[in-house]
PDB file of C-alpha atoms in Angstrom:
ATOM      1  CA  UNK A   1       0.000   0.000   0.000  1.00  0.00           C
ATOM      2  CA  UNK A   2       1.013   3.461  -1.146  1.00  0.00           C
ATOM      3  CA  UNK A   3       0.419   6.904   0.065  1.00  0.00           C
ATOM      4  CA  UNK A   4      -0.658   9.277  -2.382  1.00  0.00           C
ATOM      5  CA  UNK A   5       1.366  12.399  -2.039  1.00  0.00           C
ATOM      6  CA  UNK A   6      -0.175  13.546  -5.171  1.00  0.00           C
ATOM      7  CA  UNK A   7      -1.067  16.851  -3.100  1.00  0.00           C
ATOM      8  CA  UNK A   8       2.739  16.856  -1.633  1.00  0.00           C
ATOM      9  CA  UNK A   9       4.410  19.477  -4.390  1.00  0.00           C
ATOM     10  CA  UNK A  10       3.157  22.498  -5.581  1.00  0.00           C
ATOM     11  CA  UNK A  11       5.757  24.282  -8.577  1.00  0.00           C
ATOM     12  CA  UNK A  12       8.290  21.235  -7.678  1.00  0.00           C
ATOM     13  CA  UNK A  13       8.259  22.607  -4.188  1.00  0.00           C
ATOM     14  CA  UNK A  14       7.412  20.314  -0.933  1.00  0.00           C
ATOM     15  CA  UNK A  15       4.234  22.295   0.560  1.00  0.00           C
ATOM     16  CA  UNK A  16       4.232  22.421   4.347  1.00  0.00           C
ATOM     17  CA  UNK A  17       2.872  24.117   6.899  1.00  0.00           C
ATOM     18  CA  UNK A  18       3.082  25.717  10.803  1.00  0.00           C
ATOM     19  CA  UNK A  19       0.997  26.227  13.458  1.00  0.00           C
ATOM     20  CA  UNK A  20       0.676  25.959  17.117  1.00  0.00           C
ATOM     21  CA  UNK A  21      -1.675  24.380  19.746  1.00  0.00           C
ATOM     22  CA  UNK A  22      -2.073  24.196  23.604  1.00  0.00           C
ATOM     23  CA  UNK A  23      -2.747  20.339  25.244  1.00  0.00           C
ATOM     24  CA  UNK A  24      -3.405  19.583  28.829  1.00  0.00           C
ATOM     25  CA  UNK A  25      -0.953  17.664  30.808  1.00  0.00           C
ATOM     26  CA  UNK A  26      -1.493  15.291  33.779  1.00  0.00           C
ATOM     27  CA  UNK A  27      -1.246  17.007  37.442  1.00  0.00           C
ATOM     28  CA  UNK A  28       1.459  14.496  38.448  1.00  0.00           C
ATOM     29  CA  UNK A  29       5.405  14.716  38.967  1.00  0.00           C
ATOM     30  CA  UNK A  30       6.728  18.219  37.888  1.00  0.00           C
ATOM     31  CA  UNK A  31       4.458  18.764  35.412  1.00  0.00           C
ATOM     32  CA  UNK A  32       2.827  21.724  37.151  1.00  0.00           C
ATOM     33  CA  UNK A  33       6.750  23.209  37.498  1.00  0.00           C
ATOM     34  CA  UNK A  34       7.908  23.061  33.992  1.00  0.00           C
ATOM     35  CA  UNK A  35       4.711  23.720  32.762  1.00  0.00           C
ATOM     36  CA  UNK A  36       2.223  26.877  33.546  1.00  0.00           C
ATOM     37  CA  UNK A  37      -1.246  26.328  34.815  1.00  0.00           C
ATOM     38  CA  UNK A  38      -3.551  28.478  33.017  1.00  0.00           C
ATOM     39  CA  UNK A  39      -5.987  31.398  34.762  1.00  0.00           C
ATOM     40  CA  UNK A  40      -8.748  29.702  36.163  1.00  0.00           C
ATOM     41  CA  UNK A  41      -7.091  26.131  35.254  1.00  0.00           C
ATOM     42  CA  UNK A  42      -6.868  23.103  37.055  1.00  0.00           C
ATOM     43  CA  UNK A  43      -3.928  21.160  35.153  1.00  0.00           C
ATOM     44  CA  UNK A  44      -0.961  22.754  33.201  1.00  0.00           C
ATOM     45  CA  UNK A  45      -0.758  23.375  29.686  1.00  0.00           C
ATOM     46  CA  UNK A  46       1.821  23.006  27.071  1.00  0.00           C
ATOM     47  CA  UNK A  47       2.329  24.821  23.635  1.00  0.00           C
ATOM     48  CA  UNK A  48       3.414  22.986  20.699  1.00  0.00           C
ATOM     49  CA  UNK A  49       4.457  24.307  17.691  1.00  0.00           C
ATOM     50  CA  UNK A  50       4.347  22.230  14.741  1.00  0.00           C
ATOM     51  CA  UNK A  51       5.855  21.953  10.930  1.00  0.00           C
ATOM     52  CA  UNK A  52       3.866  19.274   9.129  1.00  0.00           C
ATOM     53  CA  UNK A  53       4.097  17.928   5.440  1.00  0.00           C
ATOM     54  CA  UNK A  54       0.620  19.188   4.093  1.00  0.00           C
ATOM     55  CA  UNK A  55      -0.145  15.877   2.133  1.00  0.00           C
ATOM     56  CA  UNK A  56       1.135  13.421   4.121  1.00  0.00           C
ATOM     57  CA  UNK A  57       0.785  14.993   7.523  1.00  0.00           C
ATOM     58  CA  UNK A  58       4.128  14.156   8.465  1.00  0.00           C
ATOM     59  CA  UNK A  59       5.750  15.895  11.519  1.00  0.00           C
ATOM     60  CA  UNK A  60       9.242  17.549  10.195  1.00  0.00           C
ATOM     61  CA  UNK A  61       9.837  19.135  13.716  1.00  0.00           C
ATOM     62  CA  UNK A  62       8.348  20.098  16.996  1.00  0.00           C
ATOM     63  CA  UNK A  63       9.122  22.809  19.544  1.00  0.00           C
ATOM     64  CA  UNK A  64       7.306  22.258  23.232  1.00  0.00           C
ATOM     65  CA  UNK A  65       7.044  25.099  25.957  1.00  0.00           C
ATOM     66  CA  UNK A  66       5.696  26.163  28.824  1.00  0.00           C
ATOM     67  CA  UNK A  67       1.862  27.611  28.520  1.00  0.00           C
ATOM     68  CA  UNK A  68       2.931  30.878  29.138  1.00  0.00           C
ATOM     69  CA  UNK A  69       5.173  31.076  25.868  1.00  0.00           C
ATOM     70  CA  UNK A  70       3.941  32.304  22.822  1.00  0.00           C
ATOM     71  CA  UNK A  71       4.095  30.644  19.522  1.00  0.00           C
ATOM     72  CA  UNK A  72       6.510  33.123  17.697  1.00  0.00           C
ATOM     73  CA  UNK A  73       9.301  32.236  20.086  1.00  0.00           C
ATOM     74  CA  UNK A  74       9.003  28.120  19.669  1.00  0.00           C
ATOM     75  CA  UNK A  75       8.650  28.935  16.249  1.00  0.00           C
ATOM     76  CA  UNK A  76      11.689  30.435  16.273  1.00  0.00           C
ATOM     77  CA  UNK A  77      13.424  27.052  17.101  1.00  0.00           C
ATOM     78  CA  UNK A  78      12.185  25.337  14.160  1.00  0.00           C
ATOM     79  CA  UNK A  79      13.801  27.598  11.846  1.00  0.00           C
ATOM     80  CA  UNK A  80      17.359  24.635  11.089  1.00  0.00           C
ATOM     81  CA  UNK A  81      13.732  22.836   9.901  1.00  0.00           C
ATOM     82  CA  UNK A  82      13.251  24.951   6.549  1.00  0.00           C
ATOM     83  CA  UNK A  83      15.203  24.196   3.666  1.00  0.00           C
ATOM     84  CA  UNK A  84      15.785  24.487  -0.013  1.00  0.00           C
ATOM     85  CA  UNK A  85      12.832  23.279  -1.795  1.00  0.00           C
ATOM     86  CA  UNK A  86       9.923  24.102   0.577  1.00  0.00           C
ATOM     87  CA  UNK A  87       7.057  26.027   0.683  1.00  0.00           C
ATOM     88  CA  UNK A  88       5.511  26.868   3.700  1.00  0.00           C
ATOM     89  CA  UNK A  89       1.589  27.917   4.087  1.00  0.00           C
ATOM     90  CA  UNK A  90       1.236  29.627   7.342  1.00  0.00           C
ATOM     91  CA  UNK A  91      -0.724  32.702   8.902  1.00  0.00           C
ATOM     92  CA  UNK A  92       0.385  36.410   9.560  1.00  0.00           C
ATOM     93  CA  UNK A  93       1.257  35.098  13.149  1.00  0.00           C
ATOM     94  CA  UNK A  94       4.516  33.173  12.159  1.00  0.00           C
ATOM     95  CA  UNK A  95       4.758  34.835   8.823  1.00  0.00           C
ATOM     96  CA  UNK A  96       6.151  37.663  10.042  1.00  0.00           C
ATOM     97  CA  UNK A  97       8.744  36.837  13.297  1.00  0.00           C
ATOM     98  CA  UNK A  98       9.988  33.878  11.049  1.00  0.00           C
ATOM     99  CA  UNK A  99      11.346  36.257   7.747  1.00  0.00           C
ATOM    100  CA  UNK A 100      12.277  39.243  10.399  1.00  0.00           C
ATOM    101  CA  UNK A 101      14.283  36.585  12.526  1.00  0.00           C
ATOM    102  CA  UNK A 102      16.198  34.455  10.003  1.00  0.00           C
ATOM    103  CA  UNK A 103      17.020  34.530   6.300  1.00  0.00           C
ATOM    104  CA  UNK A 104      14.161  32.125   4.924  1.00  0.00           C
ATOM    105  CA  UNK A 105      12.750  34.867   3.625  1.00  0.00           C
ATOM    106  CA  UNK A 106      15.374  36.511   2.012  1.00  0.00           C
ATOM    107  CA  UNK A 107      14.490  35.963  -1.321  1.00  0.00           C
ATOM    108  CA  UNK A 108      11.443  37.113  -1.432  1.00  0.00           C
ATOM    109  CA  UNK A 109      12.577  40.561   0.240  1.00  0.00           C
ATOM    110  CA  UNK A 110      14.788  41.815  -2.616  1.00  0.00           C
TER     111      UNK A 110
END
């Protein structure tokens, strides 16, 4: 059996994408230490920040944080992640901090 990537490339470019989520993590051990408990929470909270292969839904990386820290800085850390050959689909929120804070966009700024 086959997966069909047929959605995978878009102008001989690998399409991806980034975005970020919050889970809930068990009350046990020092998760409450390393992680923040939100206002009005009962159990802490971690970010995740994701870059995914659109078609196949492959993880390429993953950067993990305390609740309290905002997607543009665990972004930031998946940066090495980008390469030659990729297109990435993602909103103003990354957009932005990723081409101010590294060279991937460089190309499309001159």
């Amino acid at each position: 059996m086959s997966a069909d990537i047929s959605g995978a490339y878009a102008f001989w470019l690998v399409v991806t994408a980034i975005d970020g989520t919050t889970m809930a993590l068990p009350s046990i051990g020092s998760c409450a230490e390393q992680f923040a408990v939100p206002t009005g929470g009962n159990n802490p909270h971690a970010r995740v920040v994701t870059l995914v292969t659109c078609a196949t839904r492959w993880a390429r990386a993953a950067a993990i944080g305390p609740y309290g820290t905002g997607e543009q800085p665990l972004a930031d850390d998946l940066v090495d992640a980008f390469g030659p050959g990729m297109v990435n689909l993602a909103d103003r929120n990354f957009c932005e901090p990723l081409c101010n804070s590294t060279d991937i966009c460089r190309p499309f700024r001159q």
